[in-house]
Amino acid sequence: MGQGQSSEFPYTVGAEVPLRSKYWKMHLGTSTDGQAVSIFSFNKEQHKEYLELAKNAHKRFKTLRHPYMLKYLGGTELEKTIYIVTEEVKPLRDCLDYCKEYPQSIAWGLFTTASALEFLAKCNFVFGSLNIDAVFVKKDGDWKLGGMEFVSDRNADASPLKTFVNEIPERFLPPELKKRSWEAVAKAPAHAVDAWSLGCFVYEIFDGSFSQQQELQKPSEIPKELLPAYRNLLQSLPRKRVSFKQFLTSPFFNADYVNTALFLENITIKEAADKEAFFKKLDPMLDAFPVEACKFKILPALVSALDFGSANSRVLAPLLKIGTKLNEEEYAAHVTPSVVRWFANPDRTLRINLLQNIPAFAVHLSKQLVDTQILPHVVMGFGDPHPMLRELTVKAMIHLVPKMSESNVTSQVLPNMAKLQQDREPGIRTNTTICLGKISPHLPPAARKQSLIPAFSRAMRDPFPPARIAGIMSFSATQNFHEPDDMAKKILPPLCMLCVDPVRYAKL
């Protein structure tokens, strides 16, 4: 098996991934554009007796597409090898312990698996061989149905399922297949064979492996709300087995994570009121969701919804909460590019929400990004007619000034803050003084010497008592930056005047 790319197969085959299969090998892989993929290889010489199964798998991967089935990216049949390339996944067997830490993720996994089987049944196909090794897990925690070797057209006279049924372990076979009663299979509902397999799969997920079918009747770990649906999958008579649609009505699937995933899949067609209610309740639910799902499934959906107008600014709270779980590389890839677009958006409500949440994401912004792409939009808030936006813009400087160049601080920030010290809103004047004191360590020395004393002295003459108090406290907080001569001649005189201030709390 070649390890490099070729014109016939433009993927690099990497390290082997352990996979329980008689004839497939699974590898890490990379496409020509650097995209991580999974590669399944079949050696024709070593496994001649299974060649028909491998070819059928390749055919079905190419022709059957569904969101909950393993996504086919490419493949080829060479002289000695068949390659199938899919989205990057891991075997479910390797991820199951992690999934069990978040029971709702198992509910979602079973939901998607049953939905994929329902799709096949509607197309008059039978999957034939569902078990834990036929399902794979994406980076975002989504389960994907793979293992397409036995997928067969129910109307076909000859099929891989009929030819190779002996290759499926007896314990997974429904009664009609154990008897090789193909007439019964043909007369049964389209879902019947796979419904039985799904029951076996449910048992494997919760109770582990089994060696005899009698064990299926005595599950000990399957949640009680799922038990009735589980038992209806394993009816001995095919016509009595519950359909996948009926199976999915089990109360077990009425879980927050399942409902969240389904809502995000259809968010573009949801009513505004439904979106508002959804985003309002999403934030407190996130702690119960799998971390990987939050980072790589929910977060991209929220970012996309806000980018393209499917969501309002209320989405920022859960979005930024998930952002705290990201490392710097992940944040730069998944959030930062959109932050720039959001600040450029003229919607005032969005800008207010951004500024209110700026402590959550400012730490992840580079100095160059703040200077060249964020600041030009933020400074517009200094002169906005909406008082809340002006005030939030001032407060945002505490988090942005440390990431600005000296020239931007002196030319963009300080002149605007000087103007806001004379704002008609007393609260804005007060907070401007407080923020000047907090950003003082990050000011250029010359600008600090030129700006602080006039600004704080002006505040101590403000008719609004809290503004005068802010001036006093800011002088106290920045005393290390003032020369003795300035203290004696420029600071003490206005401070002494406040010793007789009519407002008690403004006195020294």
XYZ file of C-alpha atoms in Angstrom:
508
model
C 0.000 0.000 0.000
C 1.519 3.280 -1.062
C 1.949 5.984 1.533
C 2.086 8.962 -0.809
C -0.230 10.821 -3.110
C -0.659 10.032 -6.794
C -2.817 11.262 -9.640
C -5.012 8.191 -9.151
C -5.348 8.726 -5.404
C -4.676 12.317 -4.239
C -4.478 11.512 -0.536
C -1.654 10.705 1.841
C -2.211 7.542 3.848
C -1.029 7.961 7.426
C -0.878 5.850 10.560
C -3.203 2.903 10.957
C -6.161 3.253 13.320
C -7.202 0.073 15.200
C -10.414 -1.258 13.627
C -12.208 -4.541 14.278
C -12.677 -5.821 10.744
C -11.720 -8.961 8.878
C -10.794 -7.152 5.704
C -10.734 -3.356 6.115
C -7.873 -1.319 7.467
C -8.462 2.223 8.688
C -5.888 5.005 8.454
C -5.448 8.632 9.258
C -5.125 10.577 6.033
C -4.589 13.986 4.485
C -5.936 15.479 1.265
C -3.939 17.663 -1.109
C -5.261 20.803 0.579
C -4.251 19.597 4.043
C -7.719 18.449 5.154
C -7.677 15.608 7.681
C -9.607 12.563 6.443
C -10.119 8.913 7.267
C -9.052 6.299 4.730
C -10.327 2.721 4.555
C -8.250 0.304 2.498
C -9.015 -3.172 1.211
C -6.240 -5.478 0.004
C -7.546 -7.480 -2.954
C -4.832 -10.117 -2.808
C -5.178 -10.868 0.898
C -8.978 -10.862 1.008
C -10.146 -12.126 -2.385
C -13.151 -13.871 -0.873
C -14.542 -10.526 0.363
C -13.930 -8.504 -2.800
C -17.651 -8.332 -3.648
C -18.379 -6.894 -0.195
C -15.657 -4.259 -0.551
C -16.916 -3.230 -3.983
C -20.452 -2.998 -2.683
C -19.301 -0.801 0.219
C -17.526 1.530 -2.217
C -20.604 1.695 -4.442
C -22.975 2.439 -1.562
C -20.709 5.077 -0.063
C -20.678 6.885 -3.401
C -24.391 6.664 -4.125
C -26.132 6.861 -0.748
C -25.874 10.238 0.981
C -27.497 11.330 4.238
C -26.397 13.775 6.966
C -26.171 10.965 9.513
C -24.202 8.590 7.289
C -20.433 8.658 6.979
C -19.623 11.296 4.359
C -17.834 9.967 1.274
C -15.086 12.287 -0.003
C -13.436 10.130 -2.630
C -12.014 6.753 -3.427
C -10.525 4.581 -6.087
C -10.021 0.974 -7.058
C -6.412 0.218 -7.966
C -4.861 -3.030 -9.112
C -4.254 -4.319 -5.599
C -6.220 -2.004 -3.330
C -9.602 -0.348 -2.935
C -9.505 2.982 -1.089
C -12.514 4.737 0.421
C -11.970 8.241 1.789
C -14.399 9.777 4.259
C -14.620 12.701 6.627
C -12.315 12.349 9.614
C -13.775 9.964 12.218
C -12.879 7.524 14.974
C -14.467 4.109 15.618
C -17.359 4.394 18.072
C -15.845 1.559 20.076
C -12.908 3.842 20.951
C -15.171 6.740 21.959
C -17.902 4.985 23.870
C -16.439 5.489 27.352
C -16.251 9.240 26.730
C -19.808 9.260 25.362
C -21.062 7.577 28.510
C -19.808 10.520 30.555
C -22.495 12.552 28.778
C -25.642 10.375 28.543
C -27.376 12.932 26.324
C -24.725 12.400 23.661
C -25.713 8.720 23.519
C -29.335 9.757 23.035
C -28.259 11.921 20.092
C -26.067 9.150 18.693
C -28.898 6.617 18.763
C -31.234 9.227 17.280
C -28.954 9.824 14.293
C -28.246 6.122 13.790
C -31.954 5.253 13.770
C -32.637 8.188 11.438
C -30.016 6.936 8.981
C -31.589 3.471 9.036
C -34.995 5.045 8.486
C -33.634 6.776 5.401
C -32.332 3.476 4.017
C -35.655 1.740 4.686
C -37.543 4.490 2.837
C -35.202 3.902 -0.111
C -36.027 0.180 0.124
C -32.533 -0.759 1.277
C -31.577 -2.956 4.181
C -28.347 -2.160 6.032
C -27.993 -5.699 7.247
C -25.091 -5.589 9.660
C -25.513 -2.870 12.292
C -23.219 -3.266 15.277
C -20.901 -1.064 17.279
C -18.093 -1.442 14.718
C -20.262 -0.083 11.892
C -20.626 3.338 13.540
C -18.018 6.082 13.712
C -17.684 9.370 15.593
C -16.724 12.784 14.240
C -14.648 15.353 16.070
C -17.832 17.140 17.128
C -19.231 13.973 18.711
C -21.762 13.155 15.981
C -22.221 9.458 15.234
C -22.044 8.417 11.577
C -23.307 5.187 10.076
C -20.586 3.458 8.068
C -19.831 -0.200 7.323
C -21.795 -0.365 4.073
C -20.636 -3.812 2.924
C -23.980 -5.580 3.337
C -26.299 -2.769 2.212
C -28.698 -4.403 -0.215
C -31.665 -3.527 -2.400
C -34.642 -5.427 -1.005
C -36.018 -5.959 -4.514
C -32.844 -7.540 -5.900
C -32.797 -11.273 -6.539
C -29.135 -11.464 -5.590
C -27.593 -9.260 -2.941
C -24.525 -9.087 -0.685
C -26.738 -9.796 2.296
C -27.968 -13.069 0.776
C -24.557 -14.092 -0.508
C -22.546 -13.271 2.605
C -25.071 -13.646 5.423
C -22.812 -16.299 6.937
C -20.232 -13.562 7.593
C -22.568 -11.817 10.020
C -22.279 -13.253 13.558
C -25.355 -15.340 14.383
C -26.053 -13.376 17.562
C -26.894 -10.279 15.482
C -29.279 -12.005 13.080
C -33.070 -11.711 13.453
C -34.994 -15.035 13.458
C -35.899 -14.836 9.750
C -32.243 -14.433 8.752
C -31.082 -17.173 11.096
C -33.511 -19.457 9.239
C -32.390 -17.993 5.883
C -36.065 -17.367 5.169
C -35.659 -14.871 2.355
C -39.355 -15.045 1.538
C -40.134 -13.842 5.071
C -37.577 -11.053 4.684
C -39.182 -9.950 1.422
C -42.692 -9.920 2.894
C -41.671 -8.144 6.095
C -41.787 -4.350 6.515
C -38.748 -2.613 5.037
C -37.403 -1.747 8.473
C -37.772 -5.198 10.053
C -34.243 -6.637 9.657
C -32.501 -3.447 10.673
C -34.917 -2.867 13.560
C -33.666 -6.099 15.116
C -30.062 -5.034 14.487
C -30.784 -1.681 16.107
C -32.021 -3.497 19.204
C -28.743 -5.428 19.349
C -26.873 -2.162 18.869
C -28.740 -0.514 21.749
C -27.807 -3.444 23.980
C -24.141 -3.139 22.967
C -24.114 0.568 23.771
C -25.488 0.227 27.280
C -24.741 -3.328 28.414
C -21.692 -4.163 26.331
C -21.016 -7.144 24.112
C -23.100 -10.314 24.231
C -22.485 -13.854 23.042
C -26.016 -15.266 22.960
C -29.332 -13.724 21.949
C -30.904 -14.754 25.247
C -28.883 -11.999 26.896
C -30.826 -9.419 24.878
C -33.921 -10.200 26.955
C -32.247 -9.257 30.237
C -30.657 -5.822 29.828
C -29.481 -4.191 33.050
C -28.156 -0.805 31.938
C -30.622 0.394 29.301
C -32.487 3.480 30.645
C -36.008 2.618 31.758
C -37.593 5.231 29.478
C -35.967 3.496 26.484
C -36.828 -0.080 27.495
C -40.303 -0.313 25.899
C -38.995 0.890 22.526
C -35.974 -1.407 22.846
C -38.143 -4.461 23.466
C -40.358 -3.582 20.508
C -37.313 -3.657 18.243
C -36.630 -7.268 19.217
C -40.035 -8.793 18.509
C -39.645 -12.242 16.979
C -42.300 -11.523 14.341
C -40.933 -9.011 11.792
C -44.299 -7.238 11.341
C -44.459 -6.468 15.069
C -41.113 -4.713 15.235
C -41.474 -1.020 15.824
C -40.520 1.309 12.947
C -37.609 3.692 13.330
C -39.995 6.648 13.361
C -41.927 5.077 16.224
C -38.703 4.175 18.021
C -37.649 7.834 17.946
C -40.819 8.877 19.779
C -39.444 7.283 22.948
C -39.221 9.746 25.888
C -35.530 8.867 26.011
C -34.952 11.146 23.025
C -36.657 14.138 24.609
C -33.278 15.328 25.865
C -31.893 18.862 25.884
C -28.932 17.960 23.698
C -31.084 16.165 21.118
C -33.494 19.104 20.964
C -30.597 21.560 20.718
C -28.919 19.684 17.871
C -32.192 19.413 15.944
C -32.998 23.098 16.465
C -29.581 24.181 15.187
C -29.952 21.978 12.114
C -33.137 23.859 11.205
C -32.400 27.283 12.633
C -32.720 29.066 9.287
C -36.420 28.216 9.060
C -37.305 28.867 12.698
C -39.509 31.792 13.726
C -37.865 34.754 15.467
C -39.781 34.098 18.702
C -38.622 30.464 18.730
C -35.003 31.540 18.253
C -35.300 34.074 21.047
C -36.631 31.436 23.445
C -34.006 28.906 22.339
C -30.994 31.170 22.873
C -32.350 32.328 26.208
C -32.375 28.774 27.599
C -29.268 27.476 25.807
C -26.654 29.102 28.042
C -27.505 27.211 31.267
C -27.753 23.891 29.398
C -24.237 23.987 27.962
C -22.513 22.637 31.068
C -24.340 19.307 30.637
C -23.289 18.936 26.990
C -20.090 17.199 25.805
C -17.210 19.654 25.594
C -16.212 18.525 22.106
C -19.778 18.939 20.880
C -19.910 22.458 22.299
C -16.636 23.386 20.626
C -17.012 21.771 17.229
C -20.772 21.410 16.697
C -22.713 24.019 18.645
C -20.170 26.848 18.417
C -19.798 26.771 14.602
C -23.591 26.662 14.268
C -23.993 29.703 16.526
C -21.246 31.634 14.743
C -22.753 30.849 11.360
C -26.236 31.817 12.538
C -25.000 35.203 13.742
C -22.837 35.763 10.659
C -25.665 35.117 8.227
C -28.540 36.658 10.109
C -30.283 33.516 11.343
C -29.799 34.648 14.951
C -29.822 37.901 16.890
C -27.268 39.230 19.343
C -28.685 37.117 22.184
C -26.621 34.270 20.776
C -23.430 35.977 21.988
C -23.794 34.822 25.592
C -23.770 31.056 24.893
C -21.315 31.561 22.044
C -18.762 33.314 24.229
C -19.356 30.853 27.057
C -18.279 28.053 24.745
C -15.364 30.234 23.671
C -13.895 29.922 27.165
C -13.391 26.203 26.480
C -11.199 26.842 23.415
C -7.431 27.077 23.302
C -5.808 29.981 21.470
C -5.482 28.116 18.176
C -9.125 26.999 18.229
C -10.342 30.475 19.168
C -8.377 32.064 16.339
C -9.855 29.583 13.877
C -13.485 29.493 14.981
C -14.315 32.810 16.660
C -11.861 35.617 15.929
C -12.659 36.030 12.202
C -16.320 36.505 13.043
C -15.617 38.978 15.848
C -14.204 41.335 13.226
C -17.332 40.961 11.095
C -19.598 41.536 14.089
C -17.905 44.799 15.022
C -18.304 45.978 11.436
C -22.036 45.293 11.621
C -23.980 48.564 12.055
C -26.676 46.909 14.160
C -26.620 48.821 17.444
C -28.006 45.968 19.538
C -25.258 43.647 18.325
C -22.567 46.222 19.075
C -23.942 46.770 22.572
C -23.870 43.030 23.236
C -20.333 42.799 21.888
C -19.119 45.571 24.159
C -20.916 44.091 27.163
C -19.140 40.793 26.567
C -15.759 42.145 25.536
C -13.956 40.804 28.653
C -14.727 37.290 27.386
C -12.960 37.610 24.061
C -10.587 40.609 24.152
C -7.858 38.435 25.651
C -7.877 36.330 22.463
C -7.474 39.263 20.066
C -4.021 40.066 18.713
C -2.600 43.578 18.900
C -2.543 43.869 15.120
C -6.183 42.804 14.894
C -7.281 45.333 17.509
C -5.294 48.148 15.936
C -6.252 47.597 12.313
C -9.686 45.940 12.292
C -11.433 46.294 15.667
C -10.569 49.830 16.780
C -11.823 51.654 13.651
C -15.318 50.326 14.382
C -15.185 50.658 18.168
C -14.163 54.349 18.211
C -17.388 55.212 16.427
C -19.131 54.409 19.699
C -17.532 57.396 21.462
C -19.799 59.708 19.503
C -22.871 57.511 19.222
C -26.149 59.252 20.137
C -27.130 56.258 22.310
C -25.782 56.847 25.871
C -25.383 53.138 26.624
C -23.181 52.643 23.570
C -20.977 55.606 24.524
C -20.572 54.300 28.062
C -19.814 50.728 26.967
C -17.259 52.017 24.476
C -15.439 53.781 27.310
C -15.480 50.669 29.484
C -14.202 48.554 26.573
C -10.998 50.581 26.561
C -9.915 48.812 29.748
C -9.593 45.621 27.696
C -8.523 47.062 24.337
C -5.962 49.759 25.210
C -3.363 47.170 26.368
C -3.480 45.771 22.827
C -3.225 49.117 20.980
C -0.262 50.935 19.508
C 0.866 54.138 21.220
C -0.168 56.199 18.222
C -3.735 54.892 18.329
C -3.961 55.457 22.069
C -2.857 59.081 21.792
C -4.745 59.944 18.602
C -7.930 57.868 18.872
C -8.628 57.046 22.511
C -7.452 59.920 24.726
C -9.021 62.776 22.691
C -12.369 60.966 22.637
C -12.245 60.237 26.355
C -11.475 63.894 27.029
C -14.651 64.818 25.139
C -16.703 62.305 27.102
C -15.577 63.894 30.369
C -17.888 66.693 29.311
C -20.740 64.421 28.230
C -24.259 65.426 29.140
C -24.707 62.106 30.965
C -23.106 62.292 34.453
C -22.636 58.515 34.616
C -20.585 58.581 31.415
C -18.403 61.401 32.772
C -17.813 59.410 35.946
C -16.967 56.146 34.200
C -14.653 57.905 31.759
C -12.572 59.143 34.695
C -12.515 55.702 36.308
C -11.468 54.057 33.029
C -8.683 56.591 32.510
C -7.288 55.595 35.869
C -7.479 51.889 34.984
C -5.770 52.238 31.602
C -3.060 54.587 32.918
C -0.390 51.827 33.230
C -0.771 51.175 29.493
C -0.480 54.806 28.354
C 2.726 56.120 26.789
C 4.655 58.071 29.497
C 4.391 61.375 27.628
C 0.654 60.960 27.065
C 0.156 59.926 30.674
C 1.927 63.036 31.951
C -0.041 65.263 29.589
C -3.494 63.742 30.078
C -4.076 62.394 33.577
C -3.747 65.478 35.779
C -6.006 67.706 33.595
C -8.551 64.876 33.301
C -8.741 64.088 37.023
C -8.690 67.762 38.003
C -11.609 68.370 35.615
C -13.474 65.470 37.255
C -13.029 66.961 40.727
C -14.816 70.105 39.524
C -17.747 68.125 38.103
C -21.173 69.040 39.557
C -21.992 65.317 39.864
C -20.642 64.084 43.249
C -19.724 60.520 42.075
C -17.662 62.132 39.293
C -15.717 64.150 41.864
C -15.146 61.008 43.924
C -13.906 59.246 40.772
C -11.366 62.036 40.266
C -10.051 61.628 43.819
C -9.804 57.847 43.562
C -8.093 58.048 40.187
C -5.435 60.411 41.549
C -4.885 57.967 44.399
C -4.603 54.989 42.028
C -2.098 56.747 39.748
C 0.034 58.547 42.357
C 3.124 56.559 41.359
C 3.003 58.197 37.927
C 3.133 61.799 39.214
C 6.255 63.875 39.977
C 6.504 65.554 43.407
C 6.468 68.957 41.769
C 3.204 68.161 39.964
C 1.665 66.806 43.156
C 2.419 70.012 45.041
C 1.447 72.475 42.337
C -1.256 70.730 40.263
C -2.845 67.974 42.349
C -3.015 69.170 45.952
C -4.791 72.502 45.226
C -7.939 70.910 43.709
C -7.816 68.127 46.331
C -7.754 70.705 49.139
C -10.863 72.351 47.712
C -12.750 69.090 48.202
C -11.973 69.135 51.934
C -14.933 71.512 52.229
C -17.103 69.830 49.605
C -20.769 70.055 50.598
C -21.207 66.370 49.788
C -19.863 64.292 52.656
C -18.530 61.392 50.562
C -16.502 63.708 48.354
C -14.428 64.957 51.254
C -10.899 63.665 51.789
